[in-house]
Amino acid sequence: MSLDVTSTQRPAPTRNMEQIVSLCKRRGYMFQNSEIYGGCNGFWDYGPLGVELKRNIKEAWWHDMVTSHNDMEVLSGAPAIYSMTGIDSTIIMHPQVWKCSGHYDLFHDFMVDCRESKKRYRHDQIVGRWVQAKGKRIFATAQTSEQELEQLERQAMKFFKLRAKNKEQMEWEGDVIALVDLDVEHRESVLAPDAKSLDTLTEPREFNLMFKTTIGALGGENDAAFLRPETAQGIFVNFKNVIDSTRFRLPLGIAQTGKSFRNEITPRNFTFRSREFEQMEIEFFCHPDASGDWYRFWRDRRMQWYQDLGLSADRLILREHAASELAHYSIGTADIEYAFPFLPAGEYGELEGVSHRGDFDLRSHMEGKLTKELELELGEDGKPKHRGSGKDLSYRDDLTNEKFVPHVIEPSAGADRAALAFLCEAYCEDQAPDEKGKMQTRTVMRLHPRLAPIKAAVFPLVKKDGMPEVAKKIYLDLKKHFNVFYDDKGAVGRRYRRQDEAGTPYCITVDGQSLDDQTVTIRDRDTLKQSRVSIGECVAAIQEGLASQ
RNA sequence: GCGGGUGUAGCUCAGUGGCUAGAGCGUCACGUUGCCAACGUGAAUGUCGAGGGUUCGAAUCCCUUCACCCGCUCCA
């Protein structure tokens, strides 16, 4: 006897971030880290349900991209057959890795704040020039840009309260010089780029965007190392090892999941901007001539993956970076972005970046840190600023005998951001009838069955007449295949609703009829429909559900 | 880093100097229950974010600090 349910159509989900955060805490998806001590800014923990969700996401990714990859046939949209494999590298690596990758220089910016305008600037991006008018001499500044000269003039005119026609009253002296090169004793003459009064800039302060640590119990400054800010470099530095230790041939993708660390300046938006986060990255190595086609293949394939696991196409966009944003060696970079509920309408947050990186990374680890123009960056002494490994990371095609430095396509996804997006997408309040047939609000997490922390719950309809015994046996049988949950407490309707909030796609109920004919009902989370199957068919029925959609 | 807001039970929140800090939901036990949370009875639950101060007395006023949210900034 199945219920007569009318609310099968899917209403527009309520997407209130506060309610989602509240449910995450209440049901054990996510907790603030070190909460009993007041929390730790930018760090979040996964609870009993959250850890299963995140594991399922990572396992789905690894399964879909790596272990189940079909390397015998050309995939739809792919230029050719290709191989996939994986590695697992350490979080702490040789410090030179980050110097050659560019992270060391980029992640060590000195910043100055303006006390008046509250703006923050990179210290090395401010330039200025001495100027004198009305008997006063100041150092007017502007941010480095194409219009920096006009900006300087405008800043100075504003300060001296001069009209455009009187601007010749200003006497400029010397060339435009970087603020970095200005003598510190002149600080009180500096007019900040957006200030009206003098001397409003703070001391330059170092922003360590990488987490610094020390190798060795007695280590000092010479033993400084960094927690990786991305997993990608572990793949690049192991490229040669993978090629030499296997019989893989290009094109080849090497996958890795793992924690990365960045000192985000502003951790914000629940887990979206965390300082410790987990990545799922692929570095796909291919021949330079085909790299454009592979880039488009991966971009589209990764976009489709999120949709296959339930993210709505309406809330996903593929944002191609403009040509002006790209390093000149790159054919393209596309961000896969999701309309998170904490963002204003029309704005999207990045889930994954797919970029064409040319041979930048492998060459950097061969020769040393490269500029964006792919030239070796030199220090003041004319030697390489950061010396590479000197190892030959090029690839020899043993069929054509051609030797080349492979190009790389990098689909780089955030596991925590994916988890957050799936949770946001899944959160839904709909209407379901109570025992009197009156419609009640129901909170349900419509997670894809593959991602759902618990695949099925098993209930005896009532806690008597031998039903618990039958249900427990089914529970133990299912447990060999899936993460399942047993509950015999309270009214069955309440048990259903609890599973709805946990996102459990199926509830199996043992009732009076089960005792006679060895059948049970399976209730679908989204439609509330029940179907009756024999006890022996339960595993197959759930497996079918996991495979569908 | 700046400005604004918030912080009281697992969750949502009430409580603006005066009894032993409350409510709803949730949780647990027993009973009831034969399919969608709100039937009965009973129970547990709080460093009032943390530290310090003022006061006879502080969840409440003051200072410091931490976290979260919003807006700048940042997003390499």
XYZ file of C-alpha atoms (C1' of nucleotides) in Angstrom:
625
model
C 0.000 0.000 0.000
C 1.793 3.028 -1.218
C 1.039 6.524 -0.139
C -0.926 8.866 -2.254
C 1.587 11.635 -2.598
C 1.017 14.686 -4.707
C 4.093 16.743 -3.979
C 6.424 15.100 -6.423
C 7.274 18.188 -8.432
C 10.462 19.838 -7.386
C 10.013 23.351 -6.052
C 12.727 25.954 -6.347
C 14.971 25.164 -3.398
C 15.169 27.680 -0.623
C 18.771 28.646 -0.588
C 19.320 30.523 2.600
C 22.931 30.194 3.642
C 22.191 30.556 7.356
C 19.812 27.613 7.251
C 22.342 25.527 5.362
C 25.079 26.348 7.874
C 22.686 25.577 10.721
C 21.758 22.212 9.249
C 25.411 21.367 8.662
C 26.093 21.908 12.345
C 22.918 20.274 13.610
C 23.217 17.133 11.535
C 26.985 16.760 11.677
C 28.128 17.781 8.224
C 30.520 20.492 9.298
C 31.784 22.093 12.471
C 33.938 25.066 13.147
C 37.440 23.875 13.978
C 38.465 23.998 17.683
C 35.031 25.317 18.460
C 35.274 24.700 22.211
C 38.189 27.147 22.273
C 36.284 29.766 20.346
C 37.106 28.576 16.851
C 40.107 29.038 14.621
C 39.704 31.552 11.846
C 39.568 29.938 8.440
C 39.566 26.302 9.527
C 36.604 23.923 9.405
C 36.064 20.284 10.309
C 33.812 17.670 8.771
C 31.479 15.748 11.064
C 30.152 12.191 10.732
C 27.968 12.972 7.722
C 30.357 15.488 6.191
C 33.305 13.139 6.151
C 31.272 10.586 4.208
C 30.120 13.237 1.750
C 33.627 14.482 1.147
C 35.021 10.979 0.790
C 32.284 10.189 -1.702
C 33.158 13.287 -3.721
C 36.825 12.424 -3.800
C 36.111 8.791 -4.588
C 33.685 9.722 -7.356
C 36.326 12.014 -8.822
C 39.095 9.426 -8.603
C 36.846 6.698 -9.942
C 35.441 8.748 -12.817
C 38.741 10.350 -13.826
C 41.313 7.676 -13.019
C 40.363 4.094 -12.163
C 37.347 3.684 -14.441
C 38.913 5.640 -17.275
C 38.509 3.901 -20.592
C 41.971 3.912 -22.185
C 41.004 1.551 -24.978
C 38.614 3.801 -26.854
C 38.495 7.477 -27.774
C 36.168 9.239 -25.395
C 33.452 11.454 -26.780
C 35.003 14.855 -27.434
C 38.568 13.670 -26.863
C 41.207 14.099 -29.564
C 42.686 10.632 -28.977
C 43.063 7.716 -26.618
C 44.817 8.661 -23.400
C 45.943 7.145 -20.088
C 45.292 8.143 -16.504
C 47.193 7.341 -13.337
C 47.804 8.860 -9.936
C 50.366 9.715 -7.289
C 50.361 10.866 -3.690
C 53.131 13.324 -2.845
C 54.005 14.997 0.444
C 52.768 18.298 1.769
C 56.270 19.543 2.544
C 58.596 19.605 -0.434
C 62.045 20.922 -1.248
C 61.890 24.730 -0.821
C 63.362 25.191 -4.297
C 60.137 23.747 -5.749
C 58.255 26.863 -4.685
C 60.992 29.190 -5.818
C 60.922 27.736 -9.332
C 57.143 27.482 -9.485
C 56.877 31.185 -8.766
C 54.938 30.767 -5.530
C 57.795 31.937 -3.358
C 58.107 35.341 -5.011
C 54.407 35.811 -5.579
C 53.462 34.736 -2.087
C 55.853 37.091 -0.352
C 54.350 40.444 -1.107
C 55.027 43.441 1.001
C 51.863 45.417 1.524
C 51.185 48.896 2.827
C 47.868 50.128 4.167
C 46.602 53.660 3.924
C 45.233 54.826 7.253
C 43.095 57.456 5.560
C 41.563 55.691 2.556
C 41.690 52.227 4.181
C 43.061 50.893 0.935
C 45.806 48.342 0.712
C 48.532 48.357 -1.895
C 51.358 46.131 -2.888
C 54.411 48.074 -1.814
C 56.245 47.390 -5.051
C 53.322 48.617 -7.118
C 53.412 52.194 -5.880
C 55.443 54.757 -7.784
C 55.828 58.480 -7.187
C 57.581 61.686 -8.093
C 58.677 64.736 -6.188
C 56.613 67.848 -6.856
C 56.602 71.341 -5.413
C 53.957 74.074 -5.393
C 52.859 76.886 -3.086
C 56.114 76.498 -1.219
C 55.515 72.864 -0.338
C 57.377 69.817 -1.583
C 55.687 66.436 -1.571
C 56.160 62.984 -3.022
C 52.961 62.268 -4.948
C 52.235 58.607 -5.596
C 50.046 56.389 -7.734
C 49.649 52.700 -8.395
C 51.685 51.320 -11.267
C 49.525 51.432 -14.350
C 49.451 52.779 -17.857
C 47.984 56.034 -16.606
C 50.283 56.466 -13.653
C 51.578 59.862 -14.865
C 48.088 61.328 -15.158
C 47.209 59.854 -11.785
C 50.246 61.443 -10.210
C 49.322 64.823 -11.621
C 45.732 64.543 -10.492
C 46.794 63.495 -6.994
C 49.169 66.417 -6.693
C 46.653 68.922 -8.036
C 44.057 67.749 -5.579
C 46.505 68.082 -2.724
C 47.621 71.601 -3.665
C 44.019 72.546 -4.496
C 45.016 73.708 -7.969
C 42.742 73.993 -10.978
C 43.775 72.434 -14.249
C 44.650 75.810 -15.754
C 47.100 76.454 -12.914
C 48.829 73.144 -13.056
C 52.018 74.719 -14.364
C 52.508 76.086 -10.864
C 53.671 72.609 -9.927
C 57.337 72.019 -10.350
C 58.182 68.389 -10.910
C 61.627 67.167 -10.166
C 63.406 63.982 -11.048
C 61.911 60.880 -12.627
C 59.073 58.694 -11.486
C 60.609 56.331 -8.959
C 59.283 53.362 -7.040
C 58.160 53.983 -3.491
C 60.424 51.101 -2.539
C 63.401 53.208 -3.597
C 62.388 56.298 -1.645
C 64.454 57.048 1.433
C 62.462 56.145 4.571
C 63.207 59.529 6.137
C 60.952 61.160 3.485
C 57.957 59.185 4.597
C 56.158 62.170 6.038
C 56.213 63.840 2.596
C 54.457 60.926 0.899
C 50.979 61.483 -0.461
C 49.327 58.064 -0.754
C 47.521 57.229 -4.009
C 44.031 57.785 -2.612
C 44.728 60.096 0.316
C 44.225 63.803 0.797
C 46.780 64.276 3.546
C 50.432 63.296 3.864
C 52.036 60.343 5.598
C 49.073 58.011 5.810
C 50.816 54.795 4.752
C 51.811 52.121 7.237
C 55.218 50.472 7.259
C 55.511 47.828 4.541
C 54.389 44.565 6.058
C 55.185 41.122 4.742
C 52.280 38.953 3.717
C 53.239 35.313 3.963
C 50.694 33.608 1.814
C 52.477 30.273 2.196
C 52.620 28.570 5.597
C 56.175 28.492 6.759
C 57.574 25.624 8.784
C 60.910 24.205 9.790
C 62.456 20.875 8.851
C 64.297 19.158 11.682
C 63.871 19.505 15.415
C 66.781 21.929 15.714
C 66.157 23.659 12.420
C 66.754 27.357 12.032
C 66.114 29.826 9.222
C 68.238 27.755 6.818
C 65.861 24.841 7.285
C 62.747 26.825 6.442
C 60.215 24.971 4.346
C 56.646 25.535 3.269
C 53.401 23.651 3.378
C 52.363 23.243 -0.233
C 49.928 25.845 -1.573
C 48.895 23.425 -4.335
C 49.237 19.720 -5.053
C 50.209 20.340 -8.674
C 53.928 20.753 -8.071
C 54.156 17.274 -6.565
C 53.005 15.960 -9.917
C 55.405 18.052 -11.982
C 58.439 17.064 -9.981
C 57.399 13.396 -10.242
C 56.609 13.479 -13.957
C 59.907 11.883 -14.905
C 59.564 9.241 -12.185
C 56.124 8.237 -13.408
C 57.255 8.006 -17.031
C 60.413 6.053 -16.112
C 58.716 3.617 -13.739
C 55.731 2.744 -15.901
C 55.109 1.996 -19.533
C 52.693 4.888 -19.911
C 52.941 6.876 -23.096
C 51.662 10.395 -23.669
C 48.999 11.682 -23.592
C 48.876 10.905 -19.901
C 47.037 12.447 -17.002
C 48.437 12.183 -13.465
C 45.954 12.769 -10.678
C 46.426 13.644 -7.041
C 44.172 14.619 -4.163
C 45.391 16.177 -0.973
C 45.528 19.017 1.458
C 46.960 22.378 0.512
C 47.517 25.476 2.603
C 47.246 29.152 1.884
C 47.137 32.043 4.254
C 44.021 33.544 2.797
C 43.892 37.172 3.752
C 40.193 37.034 4.412
C 38.723 33.613 5.194
C 35.058 34.079 4.457
C 31.842 32.473 3.361
C 31.748 29.330 5.484
C 34.271 26.841 4.081
C 34.610 28.603 0.736
C 37.785 30.470 1.623
C 39.645 28.262 4.071
C 43.305 28.274 4.937
C 43.577 24.496 4.882
C 41.733 22.885 2.006
C 41.788 19.840 -0.174
C 42.456 19.762 -3.867
C 41.708 17.269 -6.608
C 44.138 17.996 -9.383
C 45.057 16.456 -12.707
C 48.120 17.413 -14.699
C 47.535 16.196 -18.188
C 50.691 15.896 -20.299
C 50.396 15.949 -24.079
C 52.106 16.883 -27.307
C 52.208 20.677 -27.855
C 50.439 20.389 -31.210
C 47.342 18.839 -29.622
C 47.249 20.824 -26.425
C 44.516 23.216 -27.571
C 42.160 20.342 -28.332
C 42.949 18.668 -25.028
C 42.303 21.919 -23.199
C 38.800 22.161 -24.664
C 38.155 18.491 -23.951
C 39.054 18.784 -20.283
C 37.195 22.040 -19.782
C 33.968 20.548 -21.105
C 34.452 17.183 -19.457
C 34.965 18.691 -15.991
C 31.961 20.957 -16.424
C 29.842 17.921 -17.281
C 31.085 16.008 -14.227
C 29.526 18.483 -11.807
C 26.246 18.322 -13.657
C 26.256 14.528 -13.682
C 26.507 14.630 -9.891
C 23.583 16.955 -9.532
C 24.699 20.570 -9.799
C 22.112 22.448 -11.781
C 23.239 23.780 -15.155
C 21.365 26.979 -14.259
C 23.754 27.646 -11.428
C 26.977 26.651 -13.149
C 28.956 28.736 -15.552
C 32.108 28.150 -17.502
C 33.977 31.427 -17.410
C 36.682 31.675 -20.015
C 39.404 34.087 -19.059
C 39.884 36.956 -21.471
C 42.984 36.790 -23.638
C 44.406 39.767 -21.744
C 44.245 37.805 -18.462
C 46.282 34.931 -19.814
C 49.983 34.430 -19.704
C 51.087 34.602 -23.313
C 52.023 30.922 -23.501
C 48.542 29.865 -22.453
C 45.825 29.097 -24.952
C 43.117 29.328 -22.347
C 41.940 29.174 -18.780
C 38.363 28.516 -17.800
C 36.868 28.632 -14.339
C 33.958 26.389 -13.512
C 31.905 28.547 -11.199
C 28.816 27.982 -9.086
C 26.142 30.417 -7.956
C 26.625 29.914 -4.212
C 23.761 31.264 -2.091
C 26.100 33.509 -0.114
C 26.990 35.431 -3.258
C 24.880 38.254 -4.663
C 22.581 37.327 -7.553
C 24.541 37.014 -10.763
C 27.830 36.288 -9.054
C 29.616 32.972 -9.049
C 32.355 31.342 -6.987
C 35.111 29.189 -8.417
C 34.875 25.411 -8.054
C 37.597 24.449 -10.451
C 40.063 26.097 -12.789
C 41.011 24.366 -16.007
C 44.094 25.900 -17.527
C 46.359 25.374 -20.423
C 49.828 25.862 -18.979
C 52.013 25.149 -21.976
C 55.406 23.819 -20.916
C 55.815 26.511 -18.265
C 55.923 24.187 -15.261
C 58.196 21.469 -16.578
C 60.593 24.029 -18.029
C 60.630 25.965 -14.762
C 61.739 22.844 -12.950
C 64.363 22.190 -15.590
C 65.832 25.659 -16.072
C 64.680 27.778 -13.165
C 61.958 30.293 -12.470
C 60.588 31.684 -15.719
C 58.973 35.016 -16.414
C 55.501 35.195 -17.962
C 57.276 35.588 -21.298
C 58.841 32.162 -20.693
C 62.297 33.602 -20.254
C 64.576 32.617 -17.433
C 64.204 35.227 -14.717
C 67.579 36.671 -13.794
C 68.664 38.191 -10.527
C 70.655 41.405 -10.136
C 73.869 39.469 -10.582
C 72.756 38.263 -14.017
C 72.425 34.687 -12.824
C 69.117 32.782 -12.656
C 67.013 34.219 -9.839
C 65.922 30.736 -8.805
C 67.884 27.895 -10.306
C 65.972 24.858 -11.618
C 66.803 21.202 -11.098
C 68.928 20.960 -14.214
C 67.239 17.616 -14.943
C 65.888 16.934 -18.391
C 62.114 16.619 -18.055
C 61.428 16.326 -21.737
C 59.703 13.276 -23.178
C 60.817 11.028 -25.982
C 58.059 9.433 -28.023
C 59.407 5.938 -28.626
C 57.258 5.509 -31.739
C 58.244 8.657 -33.601
C 61.489 9.221 -31.736
C 60.405 12.828 -31.317
C 61.662 14.565 -28.197
C 59.740 17.457 -26.676
C 58.771 19.139 -23.432
C 55.123 18.191 -22.974
C 52.393 20.766 -22.666
C 50.155 20.574 -19.643
C 46.422 20.948 -19.165
C 45.553 21.401 -15.512
C 42.023 20.747 -14.226
C 42.353 21.844 -10.596
C 39.321 21.336 -8.387
C 38.587 22.184 -4.765
C 37.165 19.219 -2.863
C 35.809 21.391 -0.070
C 34.269 23.831 -2.498
C 32.678 20.938 -4.337
C 31.295 19.626 -1.034
C 29.914 23.053 -0.227
C 28.341 23.410 -3.659
C 26.718 19.977 -3.469
C 25.353 20.786 -0.015
C 23.980 24.126 -1.169
C 22.442 22.565 -4.255
C 20.934 19.731 -2.240
C 19.320 21.845 0.472
C 15.624 22.040 -0.124
C 12.469 22.738 1.792
C 9.360 21.243 0.283
C 5.885 20.265 1.395
C 4.989 16.778 2.497
C 1.830 15.514 4.157
C 1.783 14.526 7.823
C -0.217 11.656 9.260
C -3.411 13.695 9.055
C -2.720 14.544 5.432
C -1.915 18.147 6.287
C 0.997 19.578 4.342
C 4.088 20.287 6.402
C 7.415 21.808 5.553
C 10.058 19.173 5.033
C 13.778 19.819 4.950
C 15.517 17.468 2.588
C 19.039 17.187 1.244
C 18.612 16.058 -2.332
C 22.153 14.784 -2.714
C 22.981 12.550 -5.613
C 22.839 8.946 -4.297
C 26.527 8.496 -5.096
C 27.380 11.406 -2.829
C 24.853 10.739 -0.046
C 26.648 9.893 3.223
C 24.153 7.146 4.042
C 22.829 5.130 1.125
C 19.880 3.556 2.898
C 18.180 3.389 6.281
C 16.440 0.276 7.542
C 13.400 0.529 9.810
C 10.988 -1.867 11.418
C 7.613 -0.208 10.991
C 6.966 -0.794 14.684
C 9.204 -2.121 17.376
C 7.397 -5.420 17.944
C 5.976 -8.559 16.355
C 9.406 -9.686 15.156
C 9.880 -6.753 12.769
C 13.101 -5.493 14.408
C 14.676 -8.919 14.026
C 13.980 -9.024 10.298
C 15.100 -5.403 9.855
C 18.354 -5.976 11.722
C 19.200 -8.885 9.486
C 18.583 -6.794 6.372
C 20.682 -4.009 7.887
C 23.656 -6.297 8.449
C 23.360 -7.728 4.939
C 23.278 -4.279 3.333
C 26.178 -3.108 5.437
C 28.479 -5.374 3.495
C 27.794 -3.252 0.423
C 26.892 0.272 1.553
C 26.950 2.675 4.433
C 23.513 2.001 5.928
C 21.737 3.096 9.081
C 19.353 1.278 11.410
C 16.655 3.038 13.428
C 13.729 1.597 15.356
C 12.917 4.512 17.670
C 9.733 6.565 17.592
C 7.206 7.051 14.825
C 8.270 5.910 11.389
C 7.390 9.262 9.866
C 9.872 10.982 12.131
C 12.530 8.486 11.134
C 11.870 9.194 7.466
C 12.213 12.920 8.022
C 15.466 12.521 9.902
C 16.914 10.631 6.961
C 15.672 13.330 4.614
C 17.861 15.857 6.411
C 20.807 13.492 6.177
C 20.215 13.132 2.447
C 19.654 9.358 2.605
C 18.115 8.426 -0.746
C 16.356 5.217 0.323
C 14.499 3.988 3.393
C 13.685 0.317 3.688
C 10.785 -0.535 5.978
C 9.875 -3.927 7.372
C 6.117 -4.187 7.979
C 3.548 -6.852 8.798
C 3.494 -8.124 5.238
C 7.266 -8.643 5.350
C 6.778 -11.362 7.933
C 4.466 -13.272 5.613
C 6.060 -12.862 2.183
C 9.645 -11.658 2.750
C 9.092 -8.320 1.030
C 9.828 -4.790 2.230
C 9.032 -1.300 1.048
C 11.661 1.014 -0.379
C 10.833 4.675 -0.018
C 12.367 7.230 -2.327
C 13.611 10.396 -0.640
C 12.681 12.795 -3.415
C 9.325 11.463 -4.606
C 8.214 9.875 -1.290
C 6.975 6.980 -3.408
C 7.255 3.493 -2.038
C 7.744 0.297 -3.946
C 7.690 -3.218 -2.625
C 10.581 -5.555 -3.305
C 11.653 -8.876 -1.898
C 14.314 -8.748 0.799
C 16.810 -10.433 -1.486
C 16.428 -7.675 -4.076
C 17.338 -4.807 -1.758
C 21.017 -4.660 -2.655
C 20.290 -4.673 -6.372
C 17.585 -2.040 -5.971
C 19.933 0.346 -4.170
C 22.745 -0.346 -6.615
C 20.407 0.519 -9.436
C 19.588 3.784 -7.729
C 23.238 4.639 -7.267
C 23.969 4.035 -10.911
C 21.006 5.975 -12.255
C 20.480 9.717 -12.641
C 44.054 45.300 7.732
C 39.548 48.866 8.201
C 34.210 49.811 9.231
C 29.341 47.799 10.779
C 26.614 43.681 13.024
C 26.222 39.199 15.929
C 27.672 35.687 19.903
C 22.512 32.948 25.785
C 20.800 24.761 25.787
C 22.291 20.462 19.995
C 19.271 24.248 16.635
C 16.205 28.966 16.365
C 15.777 32.689 19.677
C 13.553 35.644 24.331
C 15.739 37.842 28.469
C 18.766 45.953 28.761
C 21.641 46.079 36.621
C 17.922 42.570 41.115
C 14.863 35.609 43.012
C 17.784 29.360 41.454
C 18.515 32.326 33.233
C 13.688 30.901 29.919
C 10.619 29.217 25.421
C 9.891 26.405 20.953
C 12.064 22.639 18.294
C 15.439 18.708 18.881
C 17.554 14.713 22.171
C 16.762 10.539 25.761
C 13.475 6.883 28.570
C 8.732 4.467 29.056
C 3.982 3.895 27.039
C 1.200 4.354 22.564
C 1.941 3.505 17.391
C 0.873 -0.721 11.165
C 3.794 4.319 6.647
C 5.611 10.341 6.526
C 8.147 15.087 12.356
C 3.783 18.239 16.294
C -0.138 11.462 21.002
C 0.761 10.820 26.555
C 4.072 10.716 30.812
C 8.736 11.704 32.496
C 14.038 13.278 32.058
C 18.692 15.472 30.856
C 20.974 19.805 29.002
C 23.985 26.102 29.888
C 32.107 28.072 31.637
C 25.214 33.494 28.898
C 32.050 33.132 23.228
C 36.776 34.018 26.432
C 39.643 37.204 29.910
C 39.658 41.432 32.954
C 37.143 45.668 35.270
C 32.975 48.717 37.603
C 29.151 47.371 41.290
C 26.301 45.141 47.351
C 24.850 42.562 42.821
C 26.610 41.740 35.642
C 23.928 37.586 30.343
C 22.827 42.974 30.888
C 27.579 48.572 31.889
C 33.133 49.387 30.534
C 37.922 47.510 28.481
C 40.614 43.622 25.960
C 40.348 39.366 23.032
C 38.355 35.289 19.879
C 34.958 33.570 16.278
C 31.060 34.179 12.717
C 28.089 37.417 9.244
C 27.887 41.979 5.959
C 30.684 45.880 3.313
C 35.716 47.562 1.799
C 40.620 45.317 0.840
C 42.754 40.796 -0.927
C 41.825 36.570 -4.095
C 48.742 35.309 -6.136
